[in-house]
XYZ file of N, CA and C in Angstrom:
636
model
N 143.996 125.094 134.026
C 144.705 125.575 132.728
C 144.051 124.920 131.538
N 144.314 125.448 130.443
C 143.686 124.962 129.289
C 144.350 123.698 128.769
N 143.591 122.637 128.153
C 144.298 121.411 127.780
C 145.301 121.698 126.756
N 146.220 120.678 126.925
C 147.441 120.841 126.000
C 146.911 120.300 124.600
N 147.847 120.477 123.648
C 147.559 120.179 122.293
C 147.440 118.638 122.170
N 148.312 117.929 123.022
C 148.307 116.515 122.912
C 147.066 115.999 123.429
N 146.493 116.644 124.537
C 145.176 116.028 125.146
C 144.108 116.221 124.082
N 144.160 117.536 123.452
C 143.121 117.756 122.322
C 143.149 116.616 121.292
N 144.343 116.293 120.821
C 144.465 115.316 119.842
C 143.850 114.008 120.115
N 144.161 113.603 121.467
C 143.682 112.319 121.869
C 142.177 112.251 121.919
N 141.495 113.417 122.199
C 140.086 113.477 122.269
C 139.364 113.383 120.957
N 140.104 114.053 119.986
C 139.748 114.065 118.573
C 139.851 112.676 117.963
N 140.987 111.939 118.306
C 141.121 110.691 117.741
C 140.056 109.693 118.241
N 139.744 109.836 119.571
C 138.707 109.040 120.296
C 137.317 109.235 119.597
N 137.134 110.533 119.290
C 135.848 110.822 118.575
C 135.789 110.273 117.238
N 136.914 110.168 116.578
C 136.880 109.673 115.243
C 136.610 108.019 115.193
N 136.770 107.426 116.369
C 136.450 106.021 116.443
C 134.963 105.725 116.747
N 134.218 106.755 117.163
C 132.831 106.648 117.474
C 132.117 106.152 116.256
N 131.090 105.269 116.273
C 130.283 104.789 115.206
C 129.396 106.047 114.702
N 129.278 106.244 113.347
C 128.353 107.225 112.716
C 126.911 106.819 112.896
N 126.037 107.826 112.997
C 124.586 107.483 112.963
C 124.194 106.611 111.831
N 123.532 105.654 112.005
C 123.013 104.619 110.881
C 122.120 105.266 109.959
N 122.274 105.008 108.722
C 121.496 105.565 107.650
C 119.994 105.028 107.947
N 119.018 105.780 107.426
C 117.715 105.390 107.546
C 117.551 104.234 106.588
N 116.923 102.959 107.119
C 116.660 101.893 106.293
C 115.406 101.892 105.539
N 115.411 101.395 104.554
C 114.083 101.137 103.654
C 113.263 100.270 104.527
N 111.997 100.244 104.297
C 111.041 99.292 104.979
C 111.298 97.849 104.471
N 111.058 96.868 105.220
C 111.379 95.516 104.843
C 110.543 94.975 103.654
N 109.339 95.630 103.401
C 108.591 95.108 102.315
C 108.888 95.903 101.098
N 110.024 96.676 100.960
C 110.369 97.399 99.784
C 110.402 96.481 98.672
N 110.274 96.936 97.315
C 110.404 96.172 96.108
C 111.799 95.781 95.819
N 112.753 96.745 95.949
C 114.040 96.429 95.643
C 115.034 96.274 96.855
N 115.405 95.180 97.269
C 116.315 95.076 98.448
C 117.530 95.918 98.375
N 118.002 96.286 97.206
C 119.197 97.107 97.088
C 118.791 98.529 97.478
N 117.462 98.978 97.555
C 117.175 100.223 98.036
C 117.732 100.606 99.278
N 117.991 99.713 100.158
C 118.511 99.886 101.480
C 119.702 100.711 101.558
N 120.497 100.525 100.616
C 121.822 101.071 100.492
C 121.800 102.562 99.783
N 120.609 102.819 99.202
C 120.564 104.143 98.464
C 120.415 105.321 99.402
N 121.029 106.420 99.163
C 120.816 107.609 100.015
C 119.293 107.970 100.109
N 118.706 108.389 101.170
C 117.409 108.713 101.457
C 117.094 110.213 101.828
N 115.993 110.641 101.490
C 115.484 112.051 101.871
C 113.969 111.955 102.459
N 114.007 111.278 103.620
C 112.642 111.044 104.131
C 111.875 112.327 104.527
N 112.602 113.360 104.990
C 112.003 114.613 105.635
C 111.722 114.221 106.954
N 111.582 115.422 107.718
C 111.147 115.379 109.240
C 109.775 114.919 109.223
N 109.512 114.237 110.385
C 108.065 113.829 110.507
C 107.248 114.964 110.980
N 106.208 115.316 110.200
C 105.437 116.689 110.480
C 104.919 116.689 111.937
N 104.913 117.954 112.378
C 104.401 118.137 113.744
C 102.911 118.170 113.942
N 102.247 118.252 112.713
C 100.808 118.398 112.856
C 99.973 117.003 112.573
N 100.877 115.913 112.750
C 100.172 114.623 112.625
C 99.374 114.226 113.773
N 98.250 113.442 113.502
C 97.514 112.957 114.685
C 96.183 113.706 114.693
N 95.332 113.386 115.746
C 93.966 114.020 115.812
C 94.195 115.410 116.385
N 93.593 116.405 115.722
C 93.579 117.792 115.892
C 92.653 118.054 117.112
N 92.727 119.240 117.638
C 91.973 119.562 118.814
C 90.422 119.618 118.502
N 90.124 119.870 117.323
C 88.730 119.793 116.957
C 88.232 118.571 116.474
N 89.120 117.450 116.606
C 88.653 116.025 116.341
C 88.982 115.741 114.787
N 89.529 116.515 114.084
C 89.688 116.218 112.655
C 91.157 115.944 112.462
N 91.503 115.806 111.225
C 92.781 115.565 110.674
C 93.443 117.095 110.183
N 94.709 117.091 110.186
C 95.378 118.498 109.863
C 94.935 118.766 108.359
N 94.751 120.115 108.034
C 94.458 120.595 106.844
C 95.803 120.442 105.935
N 95.469 120.427 104.596
C 96.796 120.401 103.654
C 97.184 121.809 103.484
N 98.485 121.859 103.107
C 99.086 123.147 102.638
C 98.584 123.474 101.254
N 99.324 124.452 100.621
C 98.885 124.924 99.259
C 99.466 123.877 98.229
N 100.468 123.271 98.263
C 100.916 122.317 97.241
C 100.040 121.087 96.971
N 100.028 120.833 95.576
C 99.021 119.623 95.156
C 99.677 118.440 95.563
N 100.027 118.052 96.711
C 100.504 116.883 97.149
C 99.921 116.242 98.355
N 98.663 116.626 98.497
C 98.041 116.118 99.849
C 96.439 116.188 99.620
N 95.730 115.306 100.137
C 94.438 115.118 100.190
C 93.818 114.973 101.567
N 92.731 115.577 101.828
C 92.264 115.338 103.118
C 90.610 115.649 103.285
N 90.083 114.876 104.182
C 88.529 115.012 104.416
C 88.145 116.234 105.236
N 89.176 116.866 105.882
C 88.896 118.183 106.629
C 88.437 119.151 105.615
N 87.210 119.645 105.457
C 86.851 120.403 104.522
C 87.376 121.882 104.613
N 87.780 122.487 103.598
C 88.348 123.796 103.563
C 87.962 124.581 102.331
N 86.888 124.118 101.671
C 86.528 124.797 100.462
C 87.451 124.839 99.435
N 88.257 123.814 99.429
C 89.646 123.878 98.554
C 89.380 122.512 97.615
N 88.893 122.730 96.361
C 88.877 121.545 95.462
C 90.069 120.939 95.088
N 91.108 121.471 95.303
C 92.421 120.822 95.034
C 92.735 119.696 96.069
N 92.244 119.917 97.285
C 92.628 118.985 98.349
C 91.465 118.293 99.013
N 90.358 118.749 99.001
C 89.195 118.156 99.724
C 88.759 116.827 99.136
N 88.400 115.964 99.967
C 87.919 114.756 99.438
C 86.702 114.290 100.422
N 85.782 113.523 100.140
C 84.703 113.186 100.914
C 85.152 112.046 101.872
N 84.597 112.161 103.268
C 84.870 110.991 104.245
C 84.435 109.812 103.676
N 85.196 108.730 104.004
C 84.825 107.417 103.637
C 83.761 106.964 104.779
N 83.052 105.955 104.229
C 82.011 105.431 105.179
C 82.068 103.918 105.227
N 81.969 103.393 106.409
C 82.001 101.827 106.569
C 80.630 101.384 106.660
N 80.336 100.126 106.356
C 78.938 99.683 106.202
C 78.069 99.763 107.338
N 76.846 99.887 107.330
C 75.925 99.936 108.481
C 75.888 98.477 109.080
N 75.885 98.403 110.416
C 75.888 97.126 111.011
C 77.420 96.800 111.422
N 78.438 97.579 110.835
C 79.741 97.323 111.297
C 80.100 98.305 112.392
N 80.628 97.898 113.591
C 81.110 98.765 114.525
C 82.365 99.394 114.283
N 82.725 100.426 115.091
C 83.980 101.050 114.929
C 85.173 100.238 114.946
N 85.137 99.379 115.938
C 86.265 98.506 116.268
C 86.457 97.512 115.056
N 85.417 97.037 114.536
C 85.568 96.111 113.395
C 86.041 96.926 112.184
N 85.513 98.085 111.981
C 86.033 98.947 110.903
C 87.435 99.197 111.013
N 87.970 99.450 112.089
C 89.332 99.540 112.276
C 90.184 98.452 111.876
N 89.550 97.264 112.162
C 90.212 96.017 111.805
C 90.244 95.778 110.315
N 89.040 96.188 109.721
C 89.023 96.022 108.194
C 90.017 96.940 107.467
N 90.056 98.238 108.082
C 90.969 99.125 107.501
C 92.441 98.602 107.547
N 92.970 98.182 108.763
C 94.280 97.813 109.035
C 94.524 96.615 108.058
N 93.644 95.680 107.913
C 93.796 94.487 107.061
C 94.040 94.996 105.618
N 93.260 95.858 105.090
C 93.488 96.363 103.676
C 94.906 97.044 103.541
N 95.161 97.884 104.473
C 96.403 98.652 104.461
C 97.634 97.571 104.452
N 97.497 96.590 105.304
C 98.580 95.476 105.396
C 98.607 94.616 104.235
N 97.719 94.568 103.344
C 97.710 93.955 102.058
C 98.229 94.764 100.846
N 98.491 96.029 101.152
C 99.047 96.936 100.217
C 100.176 96.439 99.488
N 100.255 96.590 98.186
C 101.335 96.122 97.326
C 102.306 97.227 97.133
N 103.513 97.255 97.698
C 104.558 98.294 97.302
C 104.816 98.162 95.778
N 104.874 99.328 95.110
C 105.162 99.227 93.773
C 104.019 99.384 92.823
N 102.833 99.285 93.427
C 101.510 99.186 92.584
C 101.504 100.573 91.845
N 101.079 100.409 90.523
C 100.894 101.739 89.746
C 102.275 102.502 89.744
N 103.279 101.864 90.065
C 104.555 102.505 90.013
C 104.944 103.479 91.221
N 104.244 103.256 92.327
C 104.423 104.122 93.561
C 104.850 103.250 94.713
N 105.344 103.894 95.755
C 105.653 103.385 96.917
C 106.595 101.976 96.969
N 107.472 102.103 95.944
C 108.390 100.976 95.869
C 109.307 100.719 97.101
N 109.451 101.811 97.937
C 110.449 101.815 99.088
C 109.718 101.045 100.158
N 108.322 100.632 99.989
C 107.703 99.994 100.967
C 106.863 100.827 101.990
N 106.315 100.434 103.063
C 105.534 101.180 104.095
C 105.553 100.349 105.317
N 105.046 101.162 106.217
C 104.903 100.747 107.643
C 103.708 101.403 108.295
N 103.007 100.581 109.083
C 101.797 101.090 109.877
C 102.416 101.485 111.189
N 102.486 102.824 111.506
C 103.211 103.123 112.640
C 102.292 103.269 113.925
N 101.039 103.606 113.643
C 99.936 103.738 114.788
C 98.853 102.916 114.393
N 98.528 101.832 115.180
C 97.376 101.041 114.868
C 96.176 101.185 115.898
N 95.732 102.347 115.967
C 94.606 102.603 116.925
C 95.349 102.432 118.378
N 96.312 102.842 118.624
C 96.926 102.388 120.003
C 96.241 103.058 121.156
N 95.572 104.197 120.933
C 94.886 104.835 121.923
C 93.358 104.476 121.959
N 93.001 103.605 121.096
C 91.604 103.185 120.956
C 90.702 104.413 120.534
N 91.309 105.324 119.834
C 90.429 106.432 119.338
C 90.185 106.324 117.864
N 90.577 105.247 117.225
C 90.212 105.012 115.864
C 91.279 105.630 114.907
N 92.436 106.153 115.359
C 93.442 106.777 114.624
C 94.450 105.662 114.182
N 94.768 105.734 112.926
C 95.693 104.981 112.132
C 96.723 105.753 111.455
N 98.049 105.616 111.499
C 98.987 106.244 110.753
C 100.077 105.348 110.065
N 100.159 105.470 108.756
C 101.102 104.680 107.976
C 102.087 105.466 107.343
N 103.200 105.071 107.128
C 104.287 105.722 106.313
C 104.651 105.012 105.063
N 104.595 105.680 103.908
C 104.955 105.014 102.712
C 106.228 105.746 102.101
N 106.995 104.933 101.539
C 108.385 105.493 100.945
C 108.529 105.240 99.418
N 109.007 106.211 98.794
C 109.259 106.126 97.247
C 110.437 105.178 97.156
N 110.513 104.540 96.115
C 111.746 103.748 95.874
C 113.038 104.552 95.562
N 112.802 105.558 94.851
C 113.979 106.590 94.518
C 113.892 107.628 95.563
N 115.096 108.000 96.124
C 115.313 109.059 97.143
C 114.649 108.860 98.364
N 113.896 107.779 98.717
C 113.330 107.633 99.893
C 112.425 108.513 100.470
N 111.641 109.262 99.591
C 110.639 110.273 100.090
C 109.518 109.574 100.927
N 109.213 110.164 102.054
C 108.070 109.629 102.935
C 106.840 110.348 102.776
N 105.696 109.806 102.566
C 104.396 110.131 102.735
C 103.721 109.679 103.794
N 102.891 110.624 104.572
C 102.247 110.175 105.691
C 100.708 110.076 105.374
N 100.086 108.887 105.777
C 98.687 108.593 105.352
C 97.959 108.303 106.862
N 97.012 109.128 107.118
C 96.346 109.039 108.382
C 94.809 108.764 108.125
N 94.264 107.956 109.068
C 92.888 107.646 108.983
C 92.276 107.923 110.444
N 91.151 108.243 110.585
C 90.498 108.439 111.956
C 89.079 107.832 111.720
N 88.884 106.568 112.294
C 87.611 105.969 112.111
C 86.760 106.530 113.302
N 85.650 107.098 112.810
C 84.759 107.761 113.861
C 83.493 106.857 114.223
N 82.763 107.155 115.227
C 81.546 106.580 115.434
C 80.539 106.984 114.560
N 79.620 106.215 114.173
C 78.539 106.636 113.246
C 78.861 106.300 111.808
N 80.009 105.726 111.473
C 80.175 105.248 110.153
C 81.049 105.898 109.247
N 81.613 107.027 109.757
C 82.471 107.898 108.885
C 83.944 107.799 109.287
N 84.787 108.058 108.198
C 86.203 107.896 108.393
C 86.977 109.079 107.688
N 87.709 109.761 108.648
C 88.523 110.875 108.099
C 89.640 110.217 107.490
N 90.227 110.900 106.396
C 91.331 110.453 105.630
C 92.219 111.683 105.253
N 93.489 111.292 105.307
C 94.605 112.341 104.922
C 95.735 111.646 104.416
N 96.218 111.957 103.055
C 97.480 111.456 102.576
C 98.372 112.537 102.074
N 99.454 112.787 102.538
C 100.253 113.921 102.230
C 101.796 113.652 102.074
N 102.404 114.438 101.272
C 103.919 114.220 100.866
C 104.563 115.200 101.952
N 105.708 114.872 102.513
C 106.477 115.685 103.375
C 107.231 116.650 102.628
N 107.838 116.257 101.472
C 108.748 117.061 100.733
C 108.088 117.430 99.371
N 108.682 118.351 98.697
C 108.353 118.653 97.377
C 107.094 119.396 97.055
N 106.722 119.550 95.859
C 105.440 120.261 95.509
C 104.455 119.424 94.788
N 104.943 118.994 93.571
C 104.122 118.045 92.878
C 104.313 116.608 93.335
N 103.371 115.737 93.506
C 103.618 114.498 93.748
C 103.470 113.434 92.663
N 103.192 113.912 91.502
C 103.137 113.075 90.266
C 102.097 112.064 90.541
N 100.934 112.332 91.224
C 99.897 111.347 91.244
C 99.957 110.303 92.360
N 101.039 110.372 93.222
C 101.407 109.261 94.200
C 100.276 109.200 95.103
N 99.799 110.360 95.895
C 98.941 110.219 96.789
C 97.531 109.674 96.296
N 97.120 110.141 95.226
C 95.903 109.671 94.488
C 95.931 108.096 94.209
N 97.052 107.627 93.658
C 97.112 106.188 93.393
C 97.168 105.440 94.609
N 97.683 105.916 95.774
C 97.879 105.142 96.900
C 96.372 105.085 97.448
N 95.715 106.189 97.641
C 94.454 106.212 98.337
C 93.504 105.389 97.495
N 93.614 105.561 96.068
C 92.545 104.761 95.288
C 92.829 103.259 95.461
N 93.985 102.779 95.699
C 94.172 101.500 95.942
C 93.597 100.952 97.381
N 93.806 101.614 98.342
C 93.247 101.312 99.577
C 91.723 101.407 99.535
N 91.294 102.503 98.808
C 89.742 102.640 98.632
C 89.025 101.490 98.038
N 89.765 100.976 97.091
C 89.252 99.817 96.207
C 89.169 98.583 97.164
N 90.238 98.358 97.990
C 90.111 97.238 98.854
C 88.965 97.251 99.886
N 88.689 98.530 100.425
C 87.613 98.714 101.237
C 86.209 98.671 100.568
N 86.196 99.098 99.351
C 84.812 99.108 98.669
C 84.448 97.555 98.467
N 85.543 96.719 98.308
C 85.113 95.269 98.207
C 84.604 94.711 99.447
N 84.778 95.365 100.480
C 84.188 95.057 101.903
C 82.863 95.777 102.248
N 82.423 96.516 101.199
C 81.014 97.233 101.306
C 81.260 98.588 101.711
N 82.399 99.182 101.850
C 82.618 100.605 102.294
C 82.368 101.591 101.060
N 82.110 102.773 101.376
C 81.887 103.832 100.449
C 83.200 104.653 100.524
N 83.939 104.582 99.451
C 85.261 105.201 99.401
C 85.652 105.661 98.009
N 85.030 106.777 97.535
C 85.176 107.063 96.216
C 86.813 107.280 95.742
N 87.026 106.931 94.381
C 88.316 107.251 93.939
C 88.644 108.660 93.533
N 89.795 109.125 93.561
C 90.183 110.464 93.104
C 90.697 110.278 91.716
N 89.842 111.006 90.894
C 90.068 111.020 89.475
C 90.208 112.353 88.678
N 90.518 112.559 87.586
C 90.528 113.716 86.741
C 89.126 114.395 86.832
N 88.055 113.585 86.895
C 86.797 114.228 87.035
C 86.473 114.822 88.504
N 87.032 114.309 89.461
C 86.775 114.793 90.715
C 87.918 115.813 91.101
N 88.923 115.792 90.647
C 90.177 116.593 90.911
C 90.913 117.163 89.793
N 90.286 117.673 88.830
C 90.983 118.099 87.664
C 92.316 118.953 87.836
N 92.071 119.886 88.793
C 93.305 120.789 89.091
C 94.514 120.021 89.741
N 94.244 118.897 90.338
C 95.428 118.148 90.848
C 96.097 117.522 89.688
N 95.384 116.939 88.724
C 96.092 116.218 87.628
C 96.527 117.150 86.623
N 95.906 118.283 86.286
C 96.198 119.220 85.255
C 97.555 119.711 85.162
N 98.430 119.870 86.279
C 99.824 120.555 86.069
C 100.729 119.417 85.575
N 100.365 118.092 85.576
C 101.140 117.071 85.123
C 101.199 116.800 83.620
N 102.354 116.492 83.163
C 102.555 115.942 81.834
C 103.087 114.699 81.869
N 102.414 113.641 82.474
C 102.915 112.322 82.612
C 101.789 111.293 82.162
N 102.200 110.016 81.944
C 101.380 109.079 81.448
C 100.525 108.715 82.540
N 99.096 108.942 82.556
C 98.369 108.652 83.681
C 97.986 107.138 83.551
N 97.845 106.530 84.732
C 97.536 105.034 84.713
C 95.931 105.015 84.796
N 95.371 103.892 84.389
C 93.886 103.670 84.507
C 93.327 103.950 85.858
N 94.160 103.709 86.967
C 93.694 103.906 88.281
C 93.274 105.357 88.630
N 93.836 106.241 87.782
C 93.379 107.678 88.205
C 92.701 108.370 87.121
N 92.227 107.665 86.149
C 91.303 108.335 85.056
C 89.921 108.083 85.250
């Protein structure tokens, strides 16, 4: 027989006592501790993250909120592979890369105030590194991937999960990391208005020296 009205009410009352899913917390190294209580829109983790079947990183979409070394004859998104110094092995290059990422300063150049987390630290031994960076407002998440290859080259990808324009965030982030690696002898060119004019052109914002 169908359940009585009283039985249904008991079920609903019990369900009301169950705890709600916890809100996504900001990363511990966020700039503003109060950001943990702000509503967040991180977006779903992209399904195309990781090393692709051809050994590269995923290509960018059409929006100007992504850079990648996987060449597609696309001046808006294409960047050159980074190179670690001769005499440095792949394993040591991964360690150097992780060290620089871990030294990243949330809030530098006004970006990533929500902090960051290195989610994959070459766990399979294939040179793959994945980090998530969060904006201070709205909790938007950007995914940054590296693939340290044998022979001195490194594939790089930095992409926003949501939105269209990124207001220079991906460039500022990669430029900071690139600068830290250049100090260790790496070849890691900056993204500037000279190299990617079409990326910066749609914006009408005050550009910082790090992207000029």
